[in-house]
Short mmCIF file of C-alpha atoms and ligand atoms in Angstrom, two decimals:
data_model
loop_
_atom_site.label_atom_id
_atom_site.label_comp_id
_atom_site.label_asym_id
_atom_site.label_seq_id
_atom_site.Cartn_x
_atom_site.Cartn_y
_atom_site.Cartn_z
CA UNK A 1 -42.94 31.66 124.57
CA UNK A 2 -43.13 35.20 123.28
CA UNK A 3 -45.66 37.18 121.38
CA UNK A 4 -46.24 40.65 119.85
CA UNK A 5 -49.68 42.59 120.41
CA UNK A 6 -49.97 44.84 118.17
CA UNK A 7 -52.62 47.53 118.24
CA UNK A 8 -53.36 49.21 114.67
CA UNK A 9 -53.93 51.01 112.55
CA UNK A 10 -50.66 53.59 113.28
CA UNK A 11 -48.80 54.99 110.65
CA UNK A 12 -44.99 55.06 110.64
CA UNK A 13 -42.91 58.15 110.85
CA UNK A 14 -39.83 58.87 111.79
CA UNK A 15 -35.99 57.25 111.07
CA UNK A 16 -34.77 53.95 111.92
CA UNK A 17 -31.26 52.01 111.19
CA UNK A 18 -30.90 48.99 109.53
CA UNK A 19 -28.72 46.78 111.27
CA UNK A 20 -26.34 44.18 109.11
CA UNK A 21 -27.07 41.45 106.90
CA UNK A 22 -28.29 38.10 108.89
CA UNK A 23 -27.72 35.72 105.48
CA UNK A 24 -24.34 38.35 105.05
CA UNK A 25 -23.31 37.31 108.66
CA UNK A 26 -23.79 33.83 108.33
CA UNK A 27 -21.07 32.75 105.59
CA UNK A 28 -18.44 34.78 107.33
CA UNK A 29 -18.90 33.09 110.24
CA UNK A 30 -18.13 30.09 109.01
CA UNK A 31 -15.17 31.20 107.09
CA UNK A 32 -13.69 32.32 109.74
CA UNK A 33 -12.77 28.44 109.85
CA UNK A 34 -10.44 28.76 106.90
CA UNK A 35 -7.57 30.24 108.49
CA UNK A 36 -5.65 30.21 112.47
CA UNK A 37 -6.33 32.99 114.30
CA UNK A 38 -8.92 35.58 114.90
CA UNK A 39 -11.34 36.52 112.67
CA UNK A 40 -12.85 40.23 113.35
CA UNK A 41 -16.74 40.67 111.77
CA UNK A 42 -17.84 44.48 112.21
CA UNK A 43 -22.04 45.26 112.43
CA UNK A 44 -23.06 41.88 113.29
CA UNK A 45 -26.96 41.92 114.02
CA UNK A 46 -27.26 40.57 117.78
CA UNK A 47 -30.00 37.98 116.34
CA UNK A 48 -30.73 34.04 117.64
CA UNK A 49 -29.09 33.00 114.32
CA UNK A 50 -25.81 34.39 114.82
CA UNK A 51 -26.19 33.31 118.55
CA UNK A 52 -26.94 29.89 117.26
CA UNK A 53 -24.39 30.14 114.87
CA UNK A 54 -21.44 31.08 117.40
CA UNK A 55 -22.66 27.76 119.24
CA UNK A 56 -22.10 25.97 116.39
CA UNK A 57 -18.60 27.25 116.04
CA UNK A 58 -17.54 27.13 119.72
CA UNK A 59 -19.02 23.05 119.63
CA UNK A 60 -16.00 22.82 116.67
CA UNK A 61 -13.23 24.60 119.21
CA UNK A 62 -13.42 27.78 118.42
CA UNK A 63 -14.25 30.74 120.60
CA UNK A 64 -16.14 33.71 120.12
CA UNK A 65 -17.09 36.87 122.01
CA UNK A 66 -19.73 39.11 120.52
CA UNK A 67 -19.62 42.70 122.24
CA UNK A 68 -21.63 45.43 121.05
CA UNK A 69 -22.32 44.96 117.18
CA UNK A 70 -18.50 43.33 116.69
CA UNK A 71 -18.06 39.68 116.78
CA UNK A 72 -14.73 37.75 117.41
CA UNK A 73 -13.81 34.28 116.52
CA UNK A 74 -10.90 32.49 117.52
CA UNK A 75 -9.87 29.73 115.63
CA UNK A 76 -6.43 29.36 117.33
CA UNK A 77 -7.15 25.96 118.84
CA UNK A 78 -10.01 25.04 116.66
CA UNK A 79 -9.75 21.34 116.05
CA UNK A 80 -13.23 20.00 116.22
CA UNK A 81 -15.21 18.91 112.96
CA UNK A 82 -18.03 17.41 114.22
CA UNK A 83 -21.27 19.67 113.91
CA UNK A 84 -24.18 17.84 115.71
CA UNK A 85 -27.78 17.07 114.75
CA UNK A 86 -29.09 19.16 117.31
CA UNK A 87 -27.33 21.91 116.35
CA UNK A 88 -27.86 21.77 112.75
CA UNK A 89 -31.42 20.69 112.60
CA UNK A 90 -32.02 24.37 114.26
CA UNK A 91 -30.86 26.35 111.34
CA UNK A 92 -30.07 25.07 107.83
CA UNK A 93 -27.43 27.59 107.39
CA UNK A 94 -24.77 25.26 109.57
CA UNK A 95 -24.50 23.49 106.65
CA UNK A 96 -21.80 26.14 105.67
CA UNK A 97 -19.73 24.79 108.32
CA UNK A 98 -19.24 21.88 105.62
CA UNK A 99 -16.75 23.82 102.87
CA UNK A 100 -14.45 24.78 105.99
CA UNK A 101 -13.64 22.10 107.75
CA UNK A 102 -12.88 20.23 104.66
CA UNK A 103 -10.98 22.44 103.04
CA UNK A 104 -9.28 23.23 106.12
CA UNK A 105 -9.14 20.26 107.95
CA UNK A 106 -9.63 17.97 105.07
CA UNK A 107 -12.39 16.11 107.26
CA UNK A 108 -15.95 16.81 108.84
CA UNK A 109 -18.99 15.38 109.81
CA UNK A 110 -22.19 17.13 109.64
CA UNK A 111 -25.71 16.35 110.47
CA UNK A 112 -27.91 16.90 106.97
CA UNK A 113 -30.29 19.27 107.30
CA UNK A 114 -33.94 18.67 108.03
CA UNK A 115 -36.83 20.26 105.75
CA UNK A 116 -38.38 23.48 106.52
CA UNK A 117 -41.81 25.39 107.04
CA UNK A 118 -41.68 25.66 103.41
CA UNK A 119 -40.43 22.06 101.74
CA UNK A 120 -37.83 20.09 101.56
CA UNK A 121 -34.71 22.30 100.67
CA UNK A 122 -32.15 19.90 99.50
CA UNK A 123 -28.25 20.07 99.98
CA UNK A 124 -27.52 18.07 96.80
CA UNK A 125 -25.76 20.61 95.43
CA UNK A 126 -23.55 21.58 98.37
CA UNK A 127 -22.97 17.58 98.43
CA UNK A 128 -22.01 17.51 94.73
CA UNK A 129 -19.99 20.02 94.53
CA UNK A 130 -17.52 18.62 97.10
CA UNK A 131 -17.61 15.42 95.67
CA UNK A 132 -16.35 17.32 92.41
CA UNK A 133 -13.68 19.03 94.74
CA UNK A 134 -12.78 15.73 95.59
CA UNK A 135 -14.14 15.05 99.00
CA UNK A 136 -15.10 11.28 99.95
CA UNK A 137 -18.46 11.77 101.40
CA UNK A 138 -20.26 9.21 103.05
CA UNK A 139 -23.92 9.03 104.70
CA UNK A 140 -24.36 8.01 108.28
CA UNK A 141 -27.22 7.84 110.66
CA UNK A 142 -28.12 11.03 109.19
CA UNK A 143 -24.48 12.94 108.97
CA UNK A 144 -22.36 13.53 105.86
CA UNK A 145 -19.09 12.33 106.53
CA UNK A 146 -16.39 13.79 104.45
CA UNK A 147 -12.67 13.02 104.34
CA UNK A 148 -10.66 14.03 101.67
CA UNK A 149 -6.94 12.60 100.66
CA UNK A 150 -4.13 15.34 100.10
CA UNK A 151 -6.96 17.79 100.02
CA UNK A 152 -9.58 19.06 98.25
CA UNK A 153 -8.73 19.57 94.19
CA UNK A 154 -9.62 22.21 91.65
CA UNK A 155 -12.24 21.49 89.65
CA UNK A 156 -15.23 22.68 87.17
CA UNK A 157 -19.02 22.95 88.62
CA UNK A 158 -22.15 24.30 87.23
CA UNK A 159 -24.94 24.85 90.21
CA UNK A 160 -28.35 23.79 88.72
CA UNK A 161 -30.78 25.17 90.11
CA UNK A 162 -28.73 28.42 91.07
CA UNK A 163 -28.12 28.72 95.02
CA UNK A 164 -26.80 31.14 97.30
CA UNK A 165 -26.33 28.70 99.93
CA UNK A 166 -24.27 26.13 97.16
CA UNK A 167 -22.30 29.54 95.68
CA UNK A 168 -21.24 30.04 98.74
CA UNK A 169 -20.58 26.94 100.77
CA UNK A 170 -18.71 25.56 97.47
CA UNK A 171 -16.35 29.43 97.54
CA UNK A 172 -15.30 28.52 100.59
CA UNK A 173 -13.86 25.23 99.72
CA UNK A 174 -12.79 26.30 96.90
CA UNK A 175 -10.86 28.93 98.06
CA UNK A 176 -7.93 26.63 100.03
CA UNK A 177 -8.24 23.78 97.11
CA UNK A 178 -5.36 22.87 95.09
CA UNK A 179 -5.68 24.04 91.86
CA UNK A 180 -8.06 26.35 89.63
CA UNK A 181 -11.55 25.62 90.40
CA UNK A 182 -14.11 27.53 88.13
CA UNK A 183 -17.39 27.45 89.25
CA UNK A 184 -20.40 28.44 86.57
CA UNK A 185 -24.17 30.26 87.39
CA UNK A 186 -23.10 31.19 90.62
CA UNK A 187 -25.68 33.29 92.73
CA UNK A 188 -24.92 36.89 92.55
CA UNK A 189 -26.62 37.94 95.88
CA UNK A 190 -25.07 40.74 97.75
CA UNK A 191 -24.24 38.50 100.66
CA UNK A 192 -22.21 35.99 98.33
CA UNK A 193 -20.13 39.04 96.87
CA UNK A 194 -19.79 40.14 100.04
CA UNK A 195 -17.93 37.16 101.07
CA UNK A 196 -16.31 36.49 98.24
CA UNK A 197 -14.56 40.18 98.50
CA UNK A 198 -14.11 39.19 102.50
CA UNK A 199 -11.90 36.05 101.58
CA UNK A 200 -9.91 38.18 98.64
CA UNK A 201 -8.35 40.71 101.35
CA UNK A 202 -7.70 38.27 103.41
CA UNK A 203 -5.69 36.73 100.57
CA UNK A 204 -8.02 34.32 98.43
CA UNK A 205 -7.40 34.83 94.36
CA UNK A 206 -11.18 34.99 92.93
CA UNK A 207 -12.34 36.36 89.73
CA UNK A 208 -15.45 37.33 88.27
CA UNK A 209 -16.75 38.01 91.92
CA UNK A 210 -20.53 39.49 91.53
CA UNK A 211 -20.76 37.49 88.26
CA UNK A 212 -22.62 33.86 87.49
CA UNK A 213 -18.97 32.74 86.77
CA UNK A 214 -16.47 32.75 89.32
CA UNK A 215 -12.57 31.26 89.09
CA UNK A 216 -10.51 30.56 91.69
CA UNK A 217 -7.31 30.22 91.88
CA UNK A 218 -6.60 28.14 95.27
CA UNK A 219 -3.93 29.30 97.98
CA UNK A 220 -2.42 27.21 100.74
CA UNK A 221 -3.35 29.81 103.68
CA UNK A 222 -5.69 33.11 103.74
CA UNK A 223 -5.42 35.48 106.75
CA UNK A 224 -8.54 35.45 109.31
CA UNK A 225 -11.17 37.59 107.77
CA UNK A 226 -11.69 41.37 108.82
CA UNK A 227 -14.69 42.40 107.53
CA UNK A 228 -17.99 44.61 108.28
CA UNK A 229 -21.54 43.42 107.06
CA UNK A 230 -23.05 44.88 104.62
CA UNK A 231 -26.98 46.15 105.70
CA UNK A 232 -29.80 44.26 105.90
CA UNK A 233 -31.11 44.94 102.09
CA UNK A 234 -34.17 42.16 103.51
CA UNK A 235 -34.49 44.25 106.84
CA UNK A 236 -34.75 47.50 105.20
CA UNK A 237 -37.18 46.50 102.16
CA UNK A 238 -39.67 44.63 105.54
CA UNK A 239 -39.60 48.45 107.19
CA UNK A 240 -40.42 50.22 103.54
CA UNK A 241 -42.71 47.32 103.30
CA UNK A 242 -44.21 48.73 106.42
CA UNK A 243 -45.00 52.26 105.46
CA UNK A 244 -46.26 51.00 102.23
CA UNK A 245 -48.82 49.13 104.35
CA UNK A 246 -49.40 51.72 107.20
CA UNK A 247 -48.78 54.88 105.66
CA UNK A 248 -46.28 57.42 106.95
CA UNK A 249 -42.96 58.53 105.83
CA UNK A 250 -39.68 56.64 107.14
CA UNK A 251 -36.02 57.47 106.74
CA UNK A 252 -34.05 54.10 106.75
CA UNK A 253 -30.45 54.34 107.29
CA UNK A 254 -27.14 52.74 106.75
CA UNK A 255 -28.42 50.90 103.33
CA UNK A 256 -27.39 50.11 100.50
CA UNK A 257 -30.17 51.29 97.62
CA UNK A 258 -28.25 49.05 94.77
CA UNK A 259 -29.59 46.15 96.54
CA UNK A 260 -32.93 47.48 97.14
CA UNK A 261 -33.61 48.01 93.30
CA UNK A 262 -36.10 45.34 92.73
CA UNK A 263 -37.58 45.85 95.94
CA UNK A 264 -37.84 50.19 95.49
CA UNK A 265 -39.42 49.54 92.35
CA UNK A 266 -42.18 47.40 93.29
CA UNK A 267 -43.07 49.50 96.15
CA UNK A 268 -43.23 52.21 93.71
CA UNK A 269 -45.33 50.59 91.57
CA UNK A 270 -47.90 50.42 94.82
CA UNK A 271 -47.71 53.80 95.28
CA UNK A 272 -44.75 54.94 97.57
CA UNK A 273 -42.72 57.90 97.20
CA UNK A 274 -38.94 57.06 97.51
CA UNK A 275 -36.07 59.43 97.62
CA UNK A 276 -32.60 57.68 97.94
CA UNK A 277 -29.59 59.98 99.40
CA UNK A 278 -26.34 58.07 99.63
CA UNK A 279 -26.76 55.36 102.42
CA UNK A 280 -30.40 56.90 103.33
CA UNK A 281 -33.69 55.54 101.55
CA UNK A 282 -36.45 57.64 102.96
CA UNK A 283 -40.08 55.76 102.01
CA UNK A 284 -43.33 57.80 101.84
CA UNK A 285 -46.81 56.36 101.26
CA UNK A 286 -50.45 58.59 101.51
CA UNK A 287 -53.40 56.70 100.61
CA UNK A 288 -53.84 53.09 99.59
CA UNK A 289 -51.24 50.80 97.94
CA UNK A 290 -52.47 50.12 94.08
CA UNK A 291 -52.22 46.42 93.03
CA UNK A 292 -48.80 45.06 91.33
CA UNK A 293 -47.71 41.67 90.07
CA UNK A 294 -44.97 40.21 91.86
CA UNK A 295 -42.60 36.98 90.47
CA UNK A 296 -39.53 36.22 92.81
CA UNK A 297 -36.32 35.64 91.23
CA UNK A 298 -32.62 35.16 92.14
CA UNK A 299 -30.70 38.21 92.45
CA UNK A 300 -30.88 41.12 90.90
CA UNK A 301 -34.57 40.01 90.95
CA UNK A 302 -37.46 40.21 93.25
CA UNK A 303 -36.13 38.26 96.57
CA UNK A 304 -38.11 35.48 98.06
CA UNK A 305 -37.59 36.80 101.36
CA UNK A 306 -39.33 40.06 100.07
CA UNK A 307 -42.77 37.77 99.02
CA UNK A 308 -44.40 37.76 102.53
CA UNK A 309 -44.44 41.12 103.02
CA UNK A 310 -45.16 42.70 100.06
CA UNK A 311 -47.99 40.14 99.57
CA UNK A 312 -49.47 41.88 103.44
CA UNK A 313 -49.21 45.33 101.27
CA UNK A 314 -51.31 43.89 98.28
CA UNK A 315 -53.65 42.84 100.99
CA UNK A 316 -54.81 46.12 101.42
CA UNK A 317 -54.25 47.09 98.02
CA UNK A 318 -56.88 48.96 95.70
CA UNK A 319 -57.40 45.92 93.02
CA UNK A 320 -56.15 42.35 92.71
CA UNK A 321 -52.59 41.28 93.34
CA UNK A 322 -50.74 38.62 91.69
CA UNK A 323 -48.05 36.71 92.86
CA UNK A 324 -45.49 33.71 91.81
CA UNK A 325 -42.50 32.71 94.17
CA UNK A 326 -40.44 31.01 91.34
CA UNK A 327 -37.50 29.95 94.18
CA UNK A 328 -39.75 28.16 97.11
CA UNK A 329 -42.88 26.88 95.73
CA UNK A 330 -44.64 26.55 98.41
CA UNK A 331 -43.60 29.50 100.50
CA UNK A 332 -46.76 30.48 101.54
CA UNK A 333 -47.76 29.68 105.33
CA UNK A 334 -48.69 32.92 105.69
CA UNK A 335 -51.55 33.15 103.29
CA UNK A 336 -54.04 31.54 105.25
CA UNK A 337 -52.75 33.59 108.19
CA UNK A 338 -53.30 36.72 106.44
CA UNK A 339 -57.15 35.87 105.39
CA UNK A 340 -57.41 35.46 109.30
CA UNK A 341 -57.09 39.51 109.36
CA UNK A 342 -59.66 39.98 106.62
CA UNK A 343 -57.15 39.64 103.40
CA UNK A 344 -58.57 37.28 100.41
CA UNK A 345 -55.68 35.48 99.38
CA UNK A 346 -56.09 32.26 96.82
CA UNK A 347 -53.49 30.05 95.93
CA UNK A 348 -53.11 27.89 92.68
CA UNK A 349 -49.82 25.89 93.44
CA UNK A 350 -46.83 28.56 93.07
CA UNK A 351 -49.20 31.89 92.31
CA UNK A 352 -51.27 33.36 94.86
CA UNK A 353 -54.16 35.45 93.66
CA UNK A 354 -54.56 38.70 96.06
CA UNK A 355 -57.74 40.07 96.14
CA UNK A 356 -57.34 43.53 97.95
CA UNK A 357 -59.65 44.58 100.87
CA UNK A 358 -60.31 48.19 102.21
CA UNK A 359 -59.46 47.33 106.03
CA UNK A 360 -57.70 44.13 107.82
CA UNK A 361 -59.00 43.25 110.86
CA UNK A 362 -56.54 42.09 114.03
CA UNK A 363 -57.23 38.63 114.81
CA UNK A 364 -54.55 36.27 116.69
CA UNK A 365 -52.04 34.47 114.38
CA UNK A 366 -49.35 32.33 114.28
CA UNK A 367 -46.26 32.89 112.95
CA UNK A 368 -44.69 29.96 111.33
CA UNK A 369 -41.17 30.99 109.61
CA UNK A 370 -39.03 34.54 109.63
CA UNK A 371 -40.92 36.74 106.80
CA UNK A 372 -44.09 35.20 107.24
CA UNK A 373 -43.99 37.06 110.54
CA UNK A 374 -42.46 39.72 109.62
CA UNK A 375 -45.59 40.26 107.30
CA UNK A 376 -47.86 39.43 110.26
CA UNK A 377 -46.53 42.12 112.09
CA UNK A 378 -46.78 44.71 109.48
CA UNK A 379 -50.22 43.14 109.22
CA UNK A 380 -50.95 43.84 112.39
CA UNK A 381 -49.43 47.28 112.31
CA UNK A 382 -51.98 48.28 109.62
CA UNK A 383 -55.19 46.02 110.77
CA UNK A 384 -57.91 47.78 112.48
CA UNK A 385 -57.71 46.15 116.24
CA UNK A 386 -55.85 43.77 118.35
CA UNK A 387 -53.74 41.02 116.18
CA UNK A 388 -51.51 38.72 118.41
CA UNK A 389 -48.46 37.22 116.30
CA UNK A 390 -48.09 34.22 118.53
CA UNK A 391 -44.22 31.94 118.36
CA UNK A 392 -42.26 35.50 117.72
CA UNK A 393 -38.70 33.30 118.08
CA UNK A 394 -38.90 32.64 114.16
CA UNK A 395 -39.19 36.99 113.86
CA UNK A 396 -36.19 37.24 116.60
CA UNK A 397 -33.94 34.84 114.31
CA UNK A 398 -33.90 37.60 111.57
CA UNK A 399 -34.48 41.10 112.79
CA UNK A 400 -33.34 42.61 116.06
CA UNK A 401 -35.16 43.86 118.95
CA UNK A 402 -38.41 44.37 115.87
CA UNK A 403 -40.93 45.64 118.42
CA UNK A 404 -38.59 48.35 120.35
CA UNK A 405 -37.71 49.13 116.55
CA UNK A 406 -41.27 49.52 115.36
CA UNK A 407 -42.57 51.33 118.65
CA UNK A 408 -39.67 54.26 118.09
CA UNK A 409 -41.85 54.83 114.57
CA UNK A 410 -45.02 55.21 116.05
CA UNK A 411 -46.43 51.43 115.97
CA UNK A 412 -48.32 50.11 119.00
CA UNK A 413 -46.96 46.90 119.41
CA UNK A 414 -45.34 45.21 122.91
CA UNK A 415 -43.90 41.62 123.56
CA UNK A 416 -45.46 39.85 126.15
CA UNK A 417 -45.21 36.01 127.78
CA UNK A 418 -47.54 33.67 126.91
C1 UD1 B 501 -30.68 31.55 101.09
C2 UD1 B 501 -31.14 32.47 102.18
C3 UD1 B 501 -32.67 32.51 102.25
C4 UD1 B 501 -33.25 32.84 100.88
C5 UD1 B 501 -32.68 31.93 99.81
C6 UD1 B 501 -33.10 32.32 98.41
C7 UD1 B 501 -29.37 32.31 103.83
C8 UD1 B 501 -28.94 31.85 105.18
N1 UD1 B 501 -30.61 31.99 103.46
O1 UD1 B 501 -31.14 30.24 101.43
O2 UD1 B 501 -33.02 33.52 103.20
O3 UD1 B 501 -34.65 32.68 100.93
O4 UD1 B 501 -31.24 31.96 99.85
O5 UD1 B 501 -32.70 33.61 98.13
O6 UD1 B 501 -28.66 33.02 103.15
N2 UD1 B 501 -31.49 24.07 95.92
C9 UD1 B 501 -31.29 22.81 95.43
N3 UD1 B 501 -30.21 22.10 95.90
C10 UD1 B 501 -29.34 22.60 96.80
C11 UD1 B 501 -29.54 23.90 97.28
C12 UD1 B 501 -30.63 24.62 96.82
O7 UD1 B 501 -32.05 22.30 94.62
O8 UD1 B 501 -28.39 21.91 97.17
C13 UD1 B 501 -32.65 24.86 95.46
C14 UD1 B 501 -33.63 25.22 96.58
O9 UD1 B 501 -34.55 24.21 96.81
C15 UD1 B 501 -34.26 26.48 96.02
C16 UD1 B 501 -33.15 27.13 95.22
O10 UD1 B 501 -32.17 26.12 95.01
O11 UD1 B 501 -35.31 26.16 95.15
C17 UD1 B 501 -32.49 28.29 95.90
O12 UD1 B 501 -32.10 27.93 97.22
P1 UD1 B 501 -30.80 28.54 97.90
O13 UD1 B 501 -30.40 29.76 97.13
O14 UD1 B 501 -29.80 27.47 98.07
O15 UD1 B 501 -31.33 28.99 99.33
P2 UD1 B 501 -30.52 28.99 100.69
O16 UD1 B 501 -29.07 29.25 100.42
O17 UD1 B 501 -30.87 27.79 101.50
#
């Protein structure tokens, strides 16, 4: 196994690019199994989850070449619908295999998911949804098996809670269904717009895309996707997360500031300076971050995947930090990893109490999902000392070569074999 040593405290200077959108990627992929042919994706991020995720696809018949940052898929002889348990139980996100290959091949079967580092994160609603679409779906030795007769049907669904995943598992179907299928408080996250607009050019009729209420109007064929990923609004809001933390001033480019809002304005609230200029955000931070309150919320809110980092900032922060993750309850391995450096962190079910200290201390850690160790880095980054982030593979599902990245702006940090 891998692990970072990182040797703090550095500040960060300099300019980095953001590369595209991991949870952007991983829906196209997978539509790419709505039409014959091949599908061209532009600014794919070389990460293990699109790896993973091309195994996935070539295990269903399709092939796929990634060179550089563009990423073909070849559907022409795709016939398989069987996505395997060991496949799937790696990453959750092959469950958007599922709204494919039955729309497309009006059958699949499809290991469930297992839980995660942070609960149990149910599929019901991807399940429901294409029961409503009219998809027979069975349970069996732990795959859904779905089969549908004629097709799948237009119909009406509501998503309760809202979820990105659901939004846009349930599009995809949707999109080669017979019939008008209107789907209400659908997630409005970048990456779901992003595909929704991906599947219109090549030919699906949606309206309302980038609302909570999306129609479709079903076709009998769309053309394989062309499409280029939108930037890494998670990636970029981790690096500003960083100078926020270890001081500096960083240009990030190739972003999109829209869907940094949230994130910009809570890191201005702890005390950075930043200055957006078309695709460039440049961050600044002197001094030490001031304490904020924090509650994550769908889209256009505070992400989620924003609550591990920006809890390692209040760590240091002058003051006490509050913060509620509204979306994963009990997304908070990284708390007690954190107090390992020095941070006081307290937890009271969903809220986490921050109590900030003057100077974090590097200690060895453990890394135990994506942002969680993308905060430990930062941690580390900032901490006074040696910090080892043991298990890096759960950082090198979601951010790309992070330590090359992070050296180019002045950070100390190397990978080494353990
Ligand atoms: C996606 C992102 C993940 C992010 C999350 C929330 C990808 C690959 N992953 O995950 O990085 O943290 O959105 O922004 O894009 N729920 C149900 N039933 C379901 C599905 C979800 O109850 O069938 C609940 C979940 O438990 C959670 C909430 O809905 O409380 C939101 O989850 P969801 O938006 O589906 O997350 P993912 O799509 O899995």
């Amino acid at each position: 196994m891998d692990r970072f040593v990182v040797t703090g405290p550095t500040p960060l200077e300099g300019e980095i690019a953001v590369g595209g959108a991991k949870n952007a990627v991983l829906p196209l992929m997978a539509a790419a199994l709505l039409a014959r042919g091949e599908t061209v994706i532009e600014n794919v991020p070389d990460l293990v989850d699109v790896r993973f995720f091309m195994t996935i696809l070539e295990e269903l018949g399709a092939r796929c070449v990634m060179v550089k940052n563009q990423l073909k898929i070849d559907t022409t002889n795709q016939d398989g619908c069987n996505a395997s348990y060991d496949l799937v139980r790696k990453m959750r996100a092959s469950i958007y295999v599922l709204g494919p290959l039955l729309a497309f091949h009006g059958k699949a079967r499809v290991s469930l998911p297992g839980g995660c580092a942070w609960g149990p994160r149910p599929v019901n609603l991807h399940l429901d949804a294409m029961q409503a679409l009219g998809a027979k779906l069975d349970l069996d030795e732990g795959y859904i098996v779905g089969s549908t007769s004629g097709g799948l049907k237009g119909t009406r669904f509501r998503f309760e809670p809202v979820s990105v995943g659901a939004t846009a598992n349930v599009l995809m179907a949707a999109v080669l269904a017979s019939g008008v299928t209107e789907l209400e408080n659908c997630a409005v996250e970048p990456e779901v717009t992003g595909l929704a607009e991906a599947l219109v050019r090549s030919g699906a009729k949606i309206e309302g895309i980038g609302t909570a209420n999306m129609r479709i109007d079903g076709v009998d064929e769309i053309a394989p996707l062309r499409h280029r990923v939108m930037a890494d609004r998670i990636e970029a809001g981790t690096f500003m997360a960083g100078v926020a933390m270890a001081t500096g001033r960083v240009t990030m480019t190739g972003v999109n500031a829209e869907h940094l809002r949230s994130v910009t304005s809570v890191l201005q609230d702890i005390g950075c300076e930043v200055v957006v200029d078309q695709d460039l955000i440049t961050v600044e931070m002197t001094g030490r971050p001031r304490a904020v309150e924090v509650v994550t919320r769908p889209y256009p809110g505070f992400p989620t995947d924003m609550q591990a980092q920006i809890m390692a900032v209040c760590a240091l922060a002058d003051g006490t930090s509050f913060m509620t993750d509204t979306i994963y309850h009990d997304r908070f391995t990284h708390v007690s990893e954190l107090n390992r450096l020095g941070a006081d962190i307290r937890l009271d079910g969903s809220k986490a109490t921050v109590f900030g200290a003057e100077k974090l201390q590097g200690a060895p850690v453990m890394a135990t999902d994506l942002r969680a160790s993308a905060a430990l880095v930062l941690a580390g980054v900032a901490a006074q000392g040696v910090t080892q982030v043991n298990r890096v593979y759960h950082i090198d599902r979601g951010y790309e070569k992070i330590e090359i990245r992070l050296a180019a702006l002045g950070a100390n940090i190397r990978r080494e074999k353990y």
